[in-house]
Amino acid sequence: MVTDEAIFDAVGEVADPEVPVLTIADLGVLRGVRHEGDEVVVTITPTYSGCPAMDLIRHEVELTLNHLGVDGRVETVLSPAWTTDWMSAAGKSKLTEYGIAPPTGTRAVGGPVMLSLTIRCPLCGSPDTSELSRFGSTSCKSLWRCNSCREPFDHFKAI
Amino acid sequence: MSDLFDYTVRLGDDALIAAQRTAEWIAAAPQLEEDVALGNIGLDQLGQARSLLQYAGSLDGRTEDDLAYFREEREFRNLQLCELPNGDFAHAMARLLYFATYQHLLYEELRTCADETLAGVAGKAVKEVAYHVDHATQWVLRLGDGTEESHRRMQAALEALWPYTGEMFESDELIGRLAVAVDPAPLRAEWERRVLAVIDESTCSRPEASYQHTGGRSGRHTEHLGYLLAELQHVARSHPGATW
Ligand SMILES: [Zn+2]
């Protein structure tokens, strides 16, 4: 029998279709693997309620289970709500290499005050950056521009 | 049908109809960044709607699609505020400020309710909605405290939608019977405090108390919902049983 740990490691390699450099294990989208009798249950959680990648992720997890020859299903849970705090350190450094500024500890919500400029440019490392839009190419990202190298970049928002 | 079903449908319909109106802005917003922002906000709302309507459907043997595409206008239970036509961009931001501030207060309470699924949906949504409030706030400030024209339009939008805000805080028998339901009436004071603080800072003046429209929770809607549903439901009804 394939152990829960081995299954976790295998399905954990499924890539996020929107940020393919990250796996669902890096993101913390993969919540767990358990046996219910002979059936394997893999639990995943969406980053945002409307995350359009969830159907594909679920499908890829099912394919991986198939490859392993295990009989299982995928369960989506909403609680506890996903947070960027679950992103692994390895995931954060992969994001930077990919050109996306990783989440910081600050949540940018709660009032009209703009974020302080603490997001470093993932391309040149300059701290002199400004926010162009609180919503970037997906719900989980905001759009920034570096004032040093002038390149635009995405920032993974803390949530 | 149970009280829990009816209550969940109210929340789901608010989110679904709001999502449809928000999505209408895509490719029509004043700038590209705003197309993207409103696209993402609409997607958050749609995601919340799907979770809520899936749950409601599971309570009486229907799917989210049955509920979204195959109910008639009078069966929808959303607030009239959500269904009003978009108007100009100032109207979009006024509606988002009013609605997202309400949703934020509501979800904040609902996340601790005894129903695990509703609490889970709310716990997730409250974080997303906080970004919506923030986005609307920044635009209301920018337009209200902007040019003479932007100020005039922001003021007009805040006033035009104000008569649709009272409906958000109506309690009724269903809310009274259902233990997990959040009574919205006590949320009003804090809602007004937050919204009026933004309006004050934007240099707009506070809308005057006026006649308050009502009826959405019992299926009585403005003339606009029918047209919205025609567009929303057209493909699914023209091709029954189709999947995508
Ligand atoms: Zn740079």
Coordinates of N, CA, C and O in Angstrom, one line a residue, chain A residues 48-152:
Chain A
Y48 N -8.5 31.9 -3.3 CA -9.6 32.8 -3.3 C -10.8 32.0 -3.6 O -10.8 31.1 -4.4
S49 N -12.0 32.5 -3.2 CA -13.3 31.8 -3.4 C -13.5 31.5 -4.9 O -14.0 30.5 -5.3
G50 N -13.1 32.5 -5.7 CA -13.4 32.4 -7.2 C -12.2 31.9 -7.9 O -12.2 32.1 -9.2
C51 N -11.2 31.3 -7.3 CA -10.0 30.9 -8.0 C -10.3 29.9 -9.1 O -10.8 28.8 -8.9
P52 N -10.1 30.4 -10.4 CA -10.5 29.5 -11.5 C -9.6 28.4 -11.8 O -9.9 27.5 -12.6
A53 N -8.5 28.3 -11.0 CA -7.5 27.2 -11.2 C -7.9 25.9 -10.5 O -7.4 24.9 -10.7
M54 N -8.9 26.0 -9.6 CA -9.2 24.9 -8.7 C -9.7 23.6 -9.5 O -9.3 22.5 -9.1
D55 N -10.5 23.8 -10.6 CA -10.9 22.6 -11.3 C -9.8 21.9 -11.9 O -9.7 20.7 -11.9
L56 N -8.8 22.7 -12.5 CA -7.6 22.0 -13.1 C -6.8 21.3 -12.1 O -6.3 20.2 -12.3
I57 N -6.6 22.0 -10.9 CA -5.8 21.4 -9.9 C -6.4 20.1 -9.4 O -5.7 19.1 -9.2
R58 N -7.7 20.1 -9.2 CA -8.4 18.9 -8.8 C -8.2 17.8 -9.8 O -7.9 16.6 -9.4
H59 N -8.3 18.1 -11.1 CA -8.1 17.2 -12.1 C -6.7 16.6 -12.1 O -6.5 15.4 -12.2
E60 N -5.7 17.4 -12.0 CA -4.3 17.0 -12.0 C -4.1 16.1 -10.7 O -3.3 15.1 -10.8
V61 N -4.7 16.4 -9.6 CA -4.5 15.6 -8.4 C -5.1 14.2 -8.7 O -4.5 13.2 -8.4
E62 N -6.3 14.2 -9.3 CA -6.9 12.9 -9.7 C -6.0 12.1 -10.6 O -5.9 10.8 -10.4
L63 N -5.4 12.7 -11.6 CA -4.5 12.1 -12.5 C -3.4 11.5 -11.8 O -2.9 10.3 -12.1
T64 N -2.8 12.2 -10.9 CA -1.7 11.7 -10.1 C -2.0 10.5 -9.3 O -1.3 9.5 -9.2
L65 N -3.2 10.6 -8.7 CA -3.7 9.4 -7.9 C -3.8 8.2 -8.8 O -3.4 7.1 -8.4
N66 N -4.3 8.4 -10.0 CA -4.4 7.4 -11.0 C -3.1 6.7 -11.3 O -2.9 5.5 -11.4
H67 N -2.1 7.6 -11.5 CA -0.7 7.1 -11.8 C -0.2 6.3 -10.7 O 0.6 5.3 -10.9
L68 N -0.5 6.7 -9.5 CA 0.0 5.9 -8.3 C -0.8 4.6 -8.1 O -0.4 3.8 -7.3
G69 N -1.9 4.5 -8.9 CA -2.7 3.3 -8.8 C -3.5 3.3 -7.5 O -3.9 2.2 -7.0
V70 N -3.8 4.4 -6.9 CA -4.6 4.4 -5.7 C -6.0 4.9 -6.1 O -6.2 5.8 -7.0
D71 N -6.9 4.4 -5.3 CA -8.3 4.7 -5.5 C -8.7 5.9 -4.6 O -8.5 5.8 -3.4
G72 N -9.0 7.0 -5.1 CA -9.2 8.2 -4.2 C -10.1 9.3 -4.8 O -10.5 9.2 -5.9
R73 N -10.3 10.2 -4.0 CA -11.1 11.4 -4.4 C -10.5 12.7 -3.8 O -9.7 12.6 -2.8
V74 N -10.9 13.8 -4.4 CA -10.4 15.1 -3.9 C -11.6 15.8 -3.3 O -12.7 15.9 -3.8
E75 N -11.3 16.4 -2.1 CA -12.3 17.1 -1.4 C -11.8 18.6 -1.2 O -10.6 18.8 -0.9
T76 N -12.7 19.5 -1.5 CA -12.3 20.9 -1.4 C -12.9 21.4 0.0 O -14.1 21.3 0.3
V77 N -12.0 22.0 0.7 CA -12.5 22.6 2.0 C -12.2 24.1 2.0 O -11.3 24.6 1.3
L78 N -13.1 24.9 2.7 CA -12.9 26.3 2.8 C -12.3 26.8 4.1 O -11.9 27.9 4.3
S79 N -12.5 25.9 5.1 CA -12.1 26.3 6.4 C -11.0 25.4 7.0 O -11.2 24.1 6.8
P80 N -10.0 25.9 7.6 CA -9.7 27.3 7.8 C -9.3 27.9 6.5 O -8.8 27.3 5.6
A81 N -9.6 29.2 6.4 CA -9.4 30.0 5.2 C -7.9 30.1 4.8 O -7.1 30.3 5.7
W82 N -7.6 29.8 3.6 CA -6.2 29.9 3.1 C -5.6 31.3 3.5 O -6.3 32.3 3.4
T83 N -4.3 31.3 3.8 CA -3.6 32.5 4.0 C -2.2 32.4 3.4 O -1.7 31.3 3.3
T84 N -1.7 33.5 3.0 CA -0.3 33.5 2.5 C 0.7 33.1 3.5 O 1.8 32.7 3.1
D85 N 0.3 33.1 4.8 CA 1.2 32.6 5.8 C 1.6 31.1 5.6 O 2.6 30.6 6.1
W86 N 0.7 30.4 4.8 CA 1.0 29.0 4.6 C 2.0 28.7 3.4 O 2.4 27.6 3.2
M87 N 2.3 29.8 2.7 CA 3.3 29.6 1.6 C 4.7 29.3 2.2 O 5.1 29.9 3.1
S88 N 5.3 28.2 1.7 CA 6.6 27.8 2.2 C 7.7 28.8 1.9 O 7.6 29.6 0.9
A89 N 8.8 28.7 2.6 CA 9.9 29.6 2.4 C 10.5 29.3 1.0 O 10.9 30.2 0.2
A90 N 10.5 28.0 0.6 CA 11.0 27.6 -0.7 C 10.1 28.3 -1.8 O 10.6 28.8 -2.8
G91 N 8.8 28.3 -1.5 CA 7.8 28.8 -2.4 C 8.1 30.3 -2.6 O 8.1 30.8 -3.7
K92 N 8.4 31.0 -1.5 CA 8.6 32.5 -1.6 C 9.9 32.8 -2.4 O 9.9 33.7 -3.2
S93 N 10.9 32.0 -2.2 CA 12.1 32.3 -3.0 C 11.9 31.9 -4.5 O 12.5 32.6 -5.4
K94 N 11.2 30.9 -4.8 CA 10.9 30.5 -6.2 C 10.1 31.7 -6.8 O 10.3 32.0 -8.0
L95 N 9.2 32.3 -6.1 CA 8.4 33.4 -6.6 C 9.3 34.5 -7.0 O 9.1 35.1 -8.1
T96 N 10.2 34.9 -6.1 CA 11.1 36.0 -6.5 C 11.9 35.7 -7.7 O 12.0 36.6 -8.6
E97 N 12.4 34.5 -7.8 CA 13.2 34.1 -9.0 C 12.3 34.2 -10.3 O 12.8 34.6 -11.3
Y98 N 11.0 34.0 -10.1 CA 10.1 34.0 -11.2 C 9.7 35.4 -11.6 O 9.1 35.6 -12.7
G99 N 10.0 36.4 -10.8 CA 9.7 37.8 -11.1 C 8.5 38.3 -10.4 O 8.0 39.3 -10.7
I100 N 8.0 37.5 -9.4 CA 6.9 38.0 -8.6 C 7.3 38.3 -7.2 O 8.0 37.4 -6.6
A101 N 7.0 39.5 -6.7 CA 7.4 39.8 -5.3 C 6.6 39.0 -4.3 O 5.3 39.0 -4.4
P102 N 7.2 38.2 -3.4 CA 6.4 37.3 -2.5 C 5.6 38.1 -1.5 O 5.9 39.3 -1.3
P103 N 4.6 37.5 -0.8 CA 3.8 38.2 0.2 C 4.7 38.6 1.4 O 5.6 37.9 1.7
T104 N 4.4 39.8 1.9 CA 5.1 40.2 3.1 C 4.1 40.0 4.3 O 3.0 39.4 4.1
G105 N 4.5 40.4 5.4 CA 3.6 40.2 6.6 C 2.4 41.1 6.7 O 1.5 40.9 7.4
T106 N 2.4 42.1 5.8 CA 1.4 43.2 6.0 C 0.2 42.9 5.1 O 0.3 42.7 3.9
R107 N -1.0 43.0 5.7 CA -2.2 42.9 4.9 C -2.6 44.3 4.5 O -2.7 45.2 5.3
A108 N -2.9 44.5 3.2 CA -3.1 45.9 2.7 C -4.6 46.2 2.8 O -5.2 46.7 1.8
V109 N -5.3 45.9 3.9 CA -6.7 46.2 3.9 C -7.1 47.0 5.2 O -6.2 47.1 6.1
G110 N -8.3 47.5 5.2 CA -8.8 48.0 6.5 C -8.9 49.5 6.4 O -9.5 50.1 7.3
G111 N -8.4 50.2 5.4 CA -8.6 51.6 5.4 C -8.1 52.3 4.2 O -7.6 51.6 3.3
P112 N -8.3 53.6 4.1 CA -7.9 54.2 2.8 C -6.4 54.5 2.7 O -5.9 55.0 1.7
V113 N -5.6 54.1 3.7 CA -4.2 54.5 3.7 C -3.5 53.6 2.7 O -3.6 52.3 2.7
M114 N -2.7 54.1 1.8 CA -1.9 53.3 0.8 C -0.8 52.6 1.6 O -0.3 53.0 2.6
L115 N -0.4 51.5 1.0 CA 0.7 50.7 1.5 C 2.0 51.5 1.6 O 2.2 52.3 0.6
S116 N 2.7 51.3 2.6 CA 4.1 51.9 2.6 C 4.9 51.1 1.5 O 4.6 50.0 1.2
L117 N 5.9 51.8 1.0 CA 6.7 51.2 -0.1 C 7.7 50.2 0.4 O 8.9 50.5 0.5
T118 N 7.2 49.0 0.8 CA 8.2 48.1 1.3 C 8.3 46.9 0.4 O 9.0 45.9 0.8
I119 N 7.7 46.9 -0.7 CA 7.8 45.7 -1.6 C 9.0 45.9 -2.5 O 9.2 46.9 -3.3
R120 N 10.0 45.0 -2.4 CA 11.2 45.1 -3.2 C 10.9 44.6 -4.6 O 10.3 43.6 -4.9
C121 N 11.6 45.3 -5.6 CA 11.5 44.8 -7.0 C 12.1 43.4 -7.1 O 13.3 43.3 -6.7
P122 N 11.4 42.4 -7.6 CA 12.0 41.1 -7.7 C 13.1 41.0 -8.9 O 13.8 40.0 -9.0
L123 N 13.1 42.1 -9.7 CA 14.1 42.0 -10.8 C 15.4 42.6 -10.5 O 16.4 42.1 -10.8
C124 N 15.4 43.8 -9.8 CA 16.7 44.5 -9.5 C 16.9 44.6 -8.0 O 18.0 45.0 -7.6
G125 N 15.9 44.3 -7.2 CA 16.1 44.3 -5.7 C 15.8 45.7 -5.1 O 15.9 45.8 -3.9
S126 N 15.5 46.7 -5.9 CA 15.3 48.1 -5.4 C 14.1 48.1 -4.5 O 13.1 47.6 -4.8
P127 N 14.2 48.8 -3.4 CA 13.0 49.0 -2.5 C 12.1 50.2 -3.0 O 11.1 50.5 -2.5
D128 N 12.6 50.9 -4.0 CA 11.9 52.1 -4.5 C 10.9 51.7 -5.6 O 11.2 51.6 -6.8
T129 N 9.7 51.3 -5.1 CA 8.7 50.8 -6.0 C 7.3 51.4 -5.7 O 7.2 51.9 -4.6
S130 N 6.4 51.4 -6.6 CA 5.1 52.0 -6.3 C 4.0 51.1 -6.9 O 4.1 50.4 -7.9
E131 N 2.9 51.1 -6.2 CA 1.7 50.3 -6.5 C 0.9 50.9 -7.7 O 0.6 52.1 -7.5
L132 N 0.7 50.2 -8.7 CA -0.1 50.7 -9.8 C -1.6 50.3 -9.6 O -2.5 51.1 -9.9
S133 N -1.8 49.1 -9.1 CA -3.2 48.7 -8.9 C -3.2 47.6 -7.9 O -2.4 46.7 -7.9
R134 N -4.2 47.7 -7.0 CA -4.3 46.7 -5.9 C -4.7 45.3 -6.4 O -4.5 44.3 -5.8
F135 N -5.2 45.3 -7.7 CA -5.6 44.0 -8.3 C -4.7 43.8 -9.5 O -4.8 44.6 -10.4
G136 N -4.0 42.7 -9.6 CA -3.1 42.4 -10.7 C -3.8 41.4 -11.6 O -5.0 41.4 -11.8
S137 N -2.9 40.6 -12.3 CA -3.5 39.7 -13.3 C -4.4 38.6 -12.7 O -5.2 38.0 -13.4
T138 N -4.3 38.3 -11.4 CA -5.3 37.4 -10.7 C -5.6 38.1 -9.4 O -4.9 39.0 -9.0
S139 N -6.6 37.6 -8.8 CA -7.0 38.1 -7.5 C -5.9 38.1 -6.4 O -5.8 38.9 -5.6
C140 N -5.0 37.1 -6.5 CA -4.0 36.9 -5.5 C -2.8 37.9 -5.7 O -1.9 37.9 -4.9
K141 N -2.8 38.7 -6.8 CA -1.7 39.5 -7.0 C -2.1 41.0 -7.2 O -3.2 41.3 -7.6
S142 N -1.2 41.9 -6.8 CA -1.3 43.3 -7.2 C -0.2 43.7 -8.2 O 0.8 43.0 -8.3
L143 N -0.5 44.8 -8.8 CA 0.4 45.2 -9.9 C 1.3 46.4 -9.4 O 0.8 47.4 -9.0
W144 N 2.6 46.3 -9.6 CA 3.6 47.3 -9.1 C 4.5 47.7 -10.3 O 4.6 47.0 -11.3
R145 N 5.2 48.8 -10.0 CA 6.3 49.3 -10.9 C 7.5 49.6 -10.1 O 7.4 50.2 -9.1
C146 N 8.6 49.2 -10.7 CA 9.9 49.6 -10.0 C 10.3 51.0 -10.5 O 10.4 51.2 -11.7
N147 N 10.7 51.9 -9.5 CA 11.1 53.2 -9.9 C 12.6 53.2 -10.3 O 13.0 54.2 -10.8
S148 N 13.3 52.2 -10.0 CA 14.7 52.1 -10.4 C 14.9 51.6 -11.8 O 15.4 52.2 -12.6
C149 N 14.4 50.3 -12.0 CA 14.6 49.7 -13.3 C 13.4 49.9 -14.2 O 13.4 49.6 -15.4
R150 N 12.3 50.5 -13.7 CA 11.1 50.9 -14.5 C 10.3 49.7 -15.0 O 9.4 49.9 -15.7
E151 N 10.7 48.5 -14.5 CA 9.9 47.4 -15.0 C 8.6 47.2 -14.1 O 8.7 47.4 -12.9
P152 N 7.5 46.8 -14.7 CA 6.3 46.5 -13.9 C 6.5 45.0 -13.4 O 7.2 44.2 -14.0

